[in-house]
Coordinates of C-alpha atoms in Angstrom, one line a residue:
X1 CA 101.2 98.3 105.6
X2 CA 98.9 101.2 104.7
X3 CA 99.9 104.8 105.7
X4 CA 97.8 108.4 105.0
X5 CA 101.3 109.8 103.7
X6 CA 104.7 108.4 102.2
X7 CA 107.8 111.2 102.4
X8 CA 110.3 110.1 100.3
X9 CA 113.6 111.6 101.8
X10 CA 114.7 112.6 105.5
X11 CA 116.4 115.8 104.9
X12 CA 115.2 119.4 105.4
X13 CA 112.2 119.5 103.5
X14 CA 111.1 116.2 104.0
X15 CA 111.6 116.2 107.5
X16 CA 109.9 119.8 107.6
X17 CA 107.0 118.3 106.0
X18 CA 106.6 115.4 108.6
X19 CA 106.7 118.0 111.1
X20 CA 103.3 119.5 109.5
X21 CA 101.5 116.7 107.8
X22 CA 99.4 115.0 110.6
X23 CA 99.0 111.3 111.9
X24 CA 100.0 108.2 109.8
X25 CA 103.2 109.6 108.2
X26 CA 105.8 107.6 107.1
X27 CA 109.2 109.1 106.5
X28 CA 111.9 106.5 104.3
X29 CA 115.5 107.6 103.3
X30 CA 118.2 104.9 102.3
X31 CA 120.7 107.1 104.4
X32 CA 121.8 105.8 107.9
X33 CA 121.0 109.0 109.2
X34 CA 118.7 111.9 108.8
X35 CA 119.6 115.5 107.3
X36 CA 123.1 114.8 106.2
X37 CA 123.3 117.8 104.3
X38 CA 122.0 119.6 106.9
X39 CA 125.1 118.4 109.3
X40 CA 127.8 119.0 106.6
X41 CA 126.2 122.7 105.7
X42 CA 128.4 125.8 107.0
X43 CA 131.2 124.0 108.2
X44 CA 129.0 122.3 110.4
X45 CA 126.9 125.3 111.8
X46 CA 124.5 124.6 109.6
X47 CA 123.4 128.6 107.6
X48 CA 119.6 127.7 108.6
X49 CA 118.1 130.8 106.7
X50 CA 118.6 134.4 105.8
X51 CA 117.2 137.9 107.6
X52 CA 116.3 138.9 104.0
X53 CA 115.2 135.7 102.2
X54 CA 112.6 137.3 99.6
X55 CA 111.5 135.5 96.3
X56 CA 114.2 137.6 94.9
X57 CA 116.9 135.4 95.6
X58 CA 116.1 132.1 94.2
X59 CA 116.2 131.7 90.4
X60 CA 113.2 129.2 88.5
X61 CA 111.2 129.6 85.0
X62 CA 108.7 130.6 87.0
X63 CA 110.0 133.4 89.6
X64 CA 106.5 133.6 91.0
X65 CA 106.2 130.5 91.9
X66 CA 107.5 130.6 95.3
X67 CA 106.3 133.4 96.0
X68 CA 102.9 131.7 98.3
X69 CA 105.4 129.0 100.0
X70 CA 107.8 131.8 101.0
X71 CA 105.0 134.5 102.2
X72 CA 103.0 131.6 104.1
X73 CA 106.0 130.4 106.2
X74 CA 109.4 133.1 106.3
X75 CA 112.6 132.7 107.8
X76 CA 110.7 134.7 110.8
X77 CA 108.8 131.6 111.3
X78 CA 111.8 129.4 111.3
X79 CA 114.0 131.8 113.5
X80 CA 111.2 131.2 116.0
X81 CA 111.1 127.8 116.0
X82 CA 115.1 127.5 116.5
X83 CA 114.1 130.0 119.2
X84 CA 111.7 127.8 121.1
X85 CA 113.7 124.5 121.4
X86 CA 116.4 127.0 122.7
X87 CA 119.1 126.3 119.9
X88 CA 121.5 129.5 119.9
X89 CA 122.2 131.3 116.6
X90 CA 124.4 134.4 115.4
X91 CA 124.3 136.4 112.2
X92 CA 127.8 135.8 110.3
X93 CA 127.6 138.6 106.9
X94 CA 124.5 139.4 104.8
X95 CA 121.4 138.2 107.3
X96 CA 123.3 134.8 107.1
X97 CA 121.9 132.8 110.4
X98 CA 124.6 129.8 111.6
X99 CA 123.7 128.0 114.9
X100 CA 126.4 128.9 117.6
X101 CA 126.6 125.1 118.5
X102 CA 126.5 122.5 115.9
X103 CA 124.0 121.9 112.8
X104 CA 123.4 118.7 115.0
X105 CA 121.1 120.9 116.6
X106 CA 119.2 121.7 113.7
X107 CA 118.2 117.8 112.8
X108 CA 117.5 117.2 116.4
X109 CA 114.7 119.7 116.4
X110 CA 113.4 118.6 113.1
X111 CA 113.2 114.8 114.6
X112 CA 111.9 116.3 117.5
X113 CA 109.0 117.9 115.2
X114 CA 108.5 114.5 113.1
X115 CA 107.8 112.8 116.3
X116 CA 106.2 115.3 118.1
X117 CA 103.9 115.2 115.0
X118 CA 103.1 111.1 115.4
X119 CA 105.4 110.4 111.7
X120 CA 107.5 107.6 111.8
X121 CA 110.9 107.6 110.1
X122 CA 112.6 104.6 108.5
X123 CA 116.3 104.7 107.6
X124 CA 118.7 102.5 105.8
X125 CA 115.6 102.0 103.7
X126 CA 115.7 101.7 99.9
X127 CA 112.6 102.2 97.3
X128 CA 112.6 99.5 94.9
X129 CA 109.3 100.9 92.8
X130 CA 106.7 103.2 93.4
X131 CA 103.5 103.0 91.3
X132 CA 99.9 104.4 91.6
X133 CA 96.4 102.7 92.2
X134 CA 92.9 103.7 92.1
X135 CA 93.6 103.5 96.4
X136 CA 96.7 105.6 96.2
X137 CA 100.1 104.7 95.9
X138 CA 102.1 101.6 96.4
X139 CA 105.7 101.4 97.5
X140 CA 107.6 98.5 97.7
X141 CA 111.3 99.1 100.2
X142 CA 114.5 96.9 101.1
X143 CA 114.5 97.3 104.7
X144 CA 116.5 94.7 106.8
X145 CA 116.8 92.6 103.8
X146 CA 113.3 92.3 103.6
X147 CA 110.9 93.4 100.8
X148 CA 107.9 95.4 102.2
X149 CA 105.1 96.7 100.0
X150 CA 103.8 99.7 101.6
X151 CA 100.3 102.1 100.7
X152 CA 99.9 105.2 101.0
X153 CA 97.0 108.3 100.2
X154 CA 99.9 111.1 99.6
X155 CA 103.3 111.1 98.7
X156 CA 106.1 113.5 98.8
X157 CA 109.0 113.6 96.3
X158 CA 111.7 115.2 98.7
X159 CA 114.9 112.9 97.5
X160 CA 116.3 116.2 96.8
X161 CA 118.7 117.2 93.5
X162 CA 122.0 115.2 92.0
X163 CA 124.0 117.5 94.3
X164 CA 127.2 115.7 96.3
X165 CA 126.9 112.4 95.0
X166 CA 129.3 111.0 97.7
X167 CA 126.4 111.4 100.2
X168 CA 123.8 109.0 98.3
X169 CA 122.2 112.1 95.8
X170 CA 120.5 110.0 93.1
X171 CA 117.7 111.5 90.0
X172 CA 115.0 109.9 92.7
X173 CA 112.7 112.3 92.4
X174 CA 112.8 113.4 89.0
X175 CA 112.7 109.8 87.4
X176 CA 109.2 109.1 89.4
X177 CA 108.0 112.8 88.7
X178 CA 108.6 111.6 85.1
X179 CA 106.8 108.3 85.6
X180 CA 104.1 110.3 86.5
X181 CA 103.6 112.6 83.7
X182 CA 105.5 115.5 85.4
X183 CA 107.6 117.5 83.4
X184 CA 111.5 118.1 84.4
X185 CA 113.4 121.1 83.7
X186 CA 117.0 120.7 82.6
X187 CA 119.1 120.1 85.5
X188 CA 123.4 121.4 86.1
X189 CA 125.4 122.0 89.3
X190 CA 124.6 125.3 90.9
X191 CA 127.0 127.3 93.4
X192 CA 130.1 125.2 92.3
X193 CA 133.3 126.2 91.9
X194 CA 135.0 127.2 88.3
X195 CA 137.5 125.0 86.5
X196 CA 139.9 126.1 84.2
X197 CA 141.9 123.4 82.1
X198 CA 145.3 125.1 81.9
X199 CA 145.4 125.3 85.1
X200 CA 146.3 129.1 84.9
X201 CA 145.9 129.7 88.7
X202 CA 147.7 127.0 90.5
X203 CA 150.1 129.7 91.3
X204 CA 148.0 131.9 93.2
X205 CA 146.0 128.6 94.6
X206 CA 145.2 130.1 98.2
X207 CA 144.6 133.6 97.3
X208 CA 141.7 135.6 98.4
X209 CA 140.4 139.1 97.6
X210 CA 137.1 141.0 97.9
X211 CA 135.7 141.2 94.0
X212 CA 132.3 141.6 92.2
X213 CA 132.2 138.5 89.5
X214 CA 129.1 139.6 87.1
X215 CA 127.6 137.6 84.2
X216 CA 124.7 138.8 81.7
X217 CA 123.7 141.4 83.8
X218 CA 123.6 139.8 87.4
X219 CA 126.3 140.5 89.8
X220 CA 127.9 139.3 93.3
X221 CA 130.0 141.1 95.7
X222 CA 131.8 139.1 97.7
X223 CA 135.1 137.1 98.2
X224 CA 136.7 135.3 95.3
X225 CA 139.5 132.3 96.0
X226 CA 142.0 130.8 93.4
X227 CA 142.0 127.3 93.9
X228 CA 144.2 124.9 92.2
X229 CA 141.4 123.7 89.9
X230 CA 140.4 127.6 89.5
X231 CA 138.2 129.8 91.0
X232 CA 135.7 129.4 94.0
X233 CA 134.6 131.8 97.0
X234 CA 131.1 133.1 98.2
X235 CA 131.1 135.7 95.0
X236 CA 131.9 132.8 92.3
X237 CA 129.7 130.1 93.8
X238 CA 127.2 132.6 93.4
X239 CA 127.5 133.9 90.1
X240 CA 128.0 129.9 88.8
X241 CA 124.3 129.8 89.3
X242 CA 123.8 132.2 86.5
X243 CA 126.8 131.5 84.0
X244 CA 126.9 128.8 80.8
X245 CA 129.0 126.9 78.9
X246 CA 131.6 128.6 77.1
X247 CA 130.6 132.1 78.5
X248 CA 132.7 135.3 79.6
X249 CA 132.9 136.0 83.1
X250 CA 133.6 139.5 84.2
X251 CA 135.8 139.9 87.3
X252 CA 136.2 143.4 88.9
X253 CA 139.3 143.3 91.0
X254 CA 138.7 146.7 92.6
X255 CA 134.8 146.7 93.3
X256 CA 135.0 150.0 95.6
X257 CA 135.6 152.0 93.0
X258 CA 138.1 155.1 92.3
X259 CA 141.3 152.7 91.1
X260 CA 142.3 155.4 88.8
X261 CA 141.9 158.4 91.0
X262 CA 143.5 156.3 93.5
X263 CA 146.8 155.2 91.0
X264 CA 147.2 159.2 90.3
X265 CA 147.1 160.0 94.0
X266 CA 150.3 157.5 93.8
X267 CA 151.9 158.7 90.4
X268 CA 152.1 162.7 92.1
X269 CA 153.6 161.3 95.7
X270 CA 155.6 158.0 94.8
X271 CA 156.6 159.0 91.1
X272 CA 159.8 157.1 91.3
X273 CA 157.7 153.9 92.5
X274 CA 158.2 150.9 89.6
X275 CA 154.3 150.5 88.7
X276 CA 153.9 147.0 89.5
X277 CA 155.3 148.2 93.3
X278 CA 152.8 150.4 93.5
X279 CA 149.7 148.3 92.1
X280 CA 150.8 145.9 94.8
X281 CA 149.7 148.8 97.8
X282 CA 146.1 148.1 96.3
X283 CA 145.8 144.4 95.2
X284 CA 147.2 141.4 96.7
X285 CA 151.5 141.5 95.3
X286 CA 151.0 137.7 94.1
X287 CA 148.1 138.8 91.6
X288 CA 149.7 142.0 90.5
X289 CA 152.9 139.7 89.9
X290 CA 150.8 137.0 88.1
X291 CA 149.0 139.8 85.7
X292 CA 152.2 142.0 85.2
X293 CA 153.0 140.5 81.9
X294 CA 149.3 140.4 80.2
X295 CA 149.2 144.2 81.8
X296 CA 152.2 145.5 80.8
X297 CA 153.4 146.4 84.2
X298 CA 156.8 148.2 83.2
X299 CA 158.3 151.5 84.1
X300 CA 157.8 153.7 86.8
X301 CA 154.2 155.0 87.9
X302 CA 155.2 158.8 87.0
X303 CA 156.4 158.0 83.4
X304 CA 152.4 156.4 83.3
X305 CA 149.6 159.1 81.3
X306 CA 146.1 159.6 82.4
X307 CA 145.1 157.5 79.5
X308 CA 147.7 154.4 80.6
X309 CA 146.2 154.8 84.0
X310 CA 142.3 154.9 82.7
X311 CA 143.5 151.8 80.5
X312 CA 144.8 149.9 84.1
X313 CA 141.9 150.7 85.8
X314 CA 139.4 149.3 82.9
X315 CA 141.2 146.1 82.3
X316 CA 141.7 145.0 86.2
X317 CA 137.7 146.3 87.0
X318 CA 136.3 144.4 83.8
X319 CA 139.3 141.2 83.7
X320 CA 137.7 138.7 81.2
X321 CA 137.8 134.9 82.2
X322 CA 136.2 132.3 80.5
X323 CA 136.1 128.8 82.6
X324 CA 136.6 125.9 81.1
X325 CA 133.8 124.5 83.0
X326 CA 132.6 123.7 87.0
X327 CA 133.5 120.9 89.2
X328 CA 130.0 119.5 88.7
X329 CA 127.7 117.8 90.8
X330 CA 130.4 116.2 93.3
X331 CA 131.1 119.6 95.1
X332 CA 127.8 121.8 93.9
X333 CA 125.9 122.9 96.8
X334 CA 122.5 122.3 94.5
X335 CA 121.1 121.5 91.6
X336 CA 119.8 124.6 89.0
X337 CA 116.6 122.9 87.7
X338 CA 113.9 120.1 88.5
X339 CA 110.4 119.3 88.5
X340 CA 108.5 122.2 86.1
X341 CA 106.6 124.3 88.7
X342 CA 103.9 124.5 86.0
X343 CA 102.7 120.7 87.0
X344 CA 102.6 121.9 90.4
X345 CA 100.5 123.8 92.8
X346 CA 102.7 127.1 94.3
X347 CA 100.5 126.7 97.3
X348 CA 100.3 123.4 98.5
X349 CA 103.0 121.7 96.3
X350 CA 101.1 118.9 94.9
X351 CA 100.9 117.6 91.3
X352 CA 98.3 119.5 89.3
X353 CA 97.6 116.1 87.1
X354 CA 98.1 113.5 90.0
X355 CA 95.7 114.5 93.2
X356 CA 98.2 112.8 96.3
X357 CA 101.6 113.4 94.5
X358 CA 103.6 116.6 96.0
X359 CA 107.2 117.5 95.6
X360 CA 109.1 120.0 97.8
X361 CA 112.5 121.3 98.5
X362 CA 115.4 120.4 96.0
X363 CA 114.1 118.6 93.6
X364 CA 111.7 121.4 92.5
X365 CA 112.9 123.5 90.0
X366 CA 113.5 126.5 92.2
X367 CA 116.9 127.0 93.5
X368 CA 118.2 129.6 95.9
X369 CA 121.4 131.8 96.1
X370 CA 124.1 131.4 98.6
X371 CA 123.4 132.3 102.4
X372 CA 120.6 130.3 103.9
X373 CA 118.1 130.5 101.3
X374 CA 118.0 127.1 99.7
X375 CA 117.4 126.0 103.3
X376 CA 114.6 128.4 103.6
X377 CA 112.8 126.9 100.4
X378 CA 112.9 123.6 102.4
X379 CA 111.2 124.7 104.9
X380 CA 108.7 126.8 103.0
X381 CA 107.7 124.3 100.9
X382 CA 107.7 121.4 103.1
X383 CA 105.5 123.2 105.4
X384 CA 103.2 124.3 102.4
X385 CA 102.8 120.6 101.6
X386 CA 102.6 119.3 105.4
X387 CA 99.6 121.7 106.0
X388 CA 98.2 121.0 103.3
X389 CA 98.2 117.0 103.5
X390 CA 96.6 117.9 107.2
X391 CA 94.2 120.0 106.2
X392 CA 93.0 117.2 103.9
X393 CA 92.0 115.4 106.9

């Protein structure tokens, strides 16, 4: 069976790129349904993009590279298409954009694209071996039991990253960019949780507070949770992008500011106040319990100098914590790495040393922060590929 393109993978970027990439497109994915990590993403509401998506936010060697991909389709352009098929949206914190409804409504208008578009989309459908001709590319699939050998001019890696396993993420994408004489970054699990062997915080497991985590000069403020394991929350998951092996984390506990002026204020109207009392009117009582000992919390909150006080304030506005690692691929909500941009073309996606090869979405090395804006690279650079496979035509 001979096709113009062969899209490896049905979720966002793939799909995107069906949408865009003209007749005699042939979408395959071994899943039984399409977009799964769409349907699973923000608690099912799917966080479709971000108000202020910028090439800013995602993190790659090369920070430029997509830069063309973001500027030639924006989350304006995606807001608009959610608009058009009617799918109602809010704003939850920091431009994030969740559908009111259900993420459900998010894959339906992407299938709607695809076949809108004339691409066909086969599921439950494994690649066996992909390998290139002077004609193009042949792909041989299990479908139905049945081994097909399949052709095709252009073919999209968009199998996505190693990210949530449990779902059917495989290396696809990079073990055939290999076979092709791409290059492959190193790979980890970005915005994961933190582990810590000791299991130090099983005690406040279920604890949240409003912290900035910072690590070699980068910086989140948001939420941080103890878990059981460790650490999680919007400001952790974050930061996890940008943190390695063996590496200090530094927690501020009190990211507003003025903990000191704000501990005096105490010490001159609620002198007699035992110190750890008082700490507990300005951070959550089961944390000040859980640091009293390392702190020193003892004594009444007069009997405390200036210099005690400035001493507090330091050590609970820079705590040191060094993980012991991250839960890894099985909860990571991506994968840090991927295909080396340098083998690829930032404006159409495709293989610099292989005309007809293009990979989009995850599996490129270029990975976004928390908040909508790995979704937004899947629809940025699936649509620079799509339009450019068209314009081929």
């Amino acid at each position: 069976m001979q096709f113009k393109t062969i899209i490896l993978g049905a979720g966002a970027a793939g799909m995107m790129c069906a949408a865009h990439a003209g007749a005699g497109t042939l979408v395959l994915d071994h899943a039984k349904a399409p977009g799964e990590k769409i349907r699973i993403s923000g608690g099912g509401r799917c966080n479709f993009t971000n108000l202020y998506a910028g090439p800013e936010n995602f993190l790659s060697q090369n920070p430029h590279f997509c830069k063309s991909a973001l500027s030639r389709y924006s989350q304006w352009d995606f807001i608009n298409l959610v608009a058009r098929h009617k799918i109602a949206y809010h704003e939850k914190t920091l431009g994030q954009l969740f559908c009111d409804n259900s993420a459900k409504d998010i894959i339906q208008m992407l299938l709607s694209e695809l076949r809108r578009a004339g691409a066909d989309l086969w599921l439950k459908t494994e690649v066996t071996s992909v390998v290139h001709r002077d004609e193009g590319f042949v792909v041989k699939v299990l479908r139905d039991g049945q081994t097909q050998s399949l052709t095709c001019e252009n073919l999209v890696l968009a199998t996505g990253g190693k990210s949530i396993p449990k779902m059917g993420a495989t290396g696809l994408a990079y073990d055939l960019a290999r076979q092709f004489g791409l290059a492959v970054t190193e790979t980890r699990a970005g915005l994961v949780p933190f582990t810590f062997s000791d299991g130090k915080f099983k005690s406040l497991a279920g604890l949240a507070l409003p912290v900035r985590c910072a690590f070699d000069g980068t910086s989140f403020d948001e939420a941080m949770l103890f878990t059981h394991r460790g650490l999680s929350g919007p400001a952790v998951l974050q930061i996890s992008s940008y943190w390695r092996e063996r590496q200090k984390l530094v927690v501020d506990l009190y990211p507003q500011g003025g903990l000191f002026e704000a501990l005096q204020d105490k010490r001159s109207q609620d002198g007699r106040k035992n110190l750890s009392t008082v700490l507990a009117t300005l951070l959550p009582a089961k944390l000040v319990e859980f640091l009293a000992q390392d702190l020193a919390l003892s004594g009444n909150i007069a009997d405390q100098s200036d210099a005690r006080l400035r001493e507090l304030d330091t050590r609970l506005r820079a705590w040191e914590l060094t993980p012991s690692g991250t839960e890894g691929y099985r909860t990571a909500e991506v994968t840090l790495g991927g295909i080396d941009t340098d083998g690829l073309s930032s404006k159409t996606m495709e293989a610099k040393s292989m005309p007809g090869l293009y990979a989009i979405g995850e599996a490129v090395d270029v990975t976004g922060w928390l908040g909508g804006f790995n979704f937004q690279w899947a629809w940025s650079s699936g649509f620079a590929a799509g339009s450019a496979i068209a314009a081929k035509a």
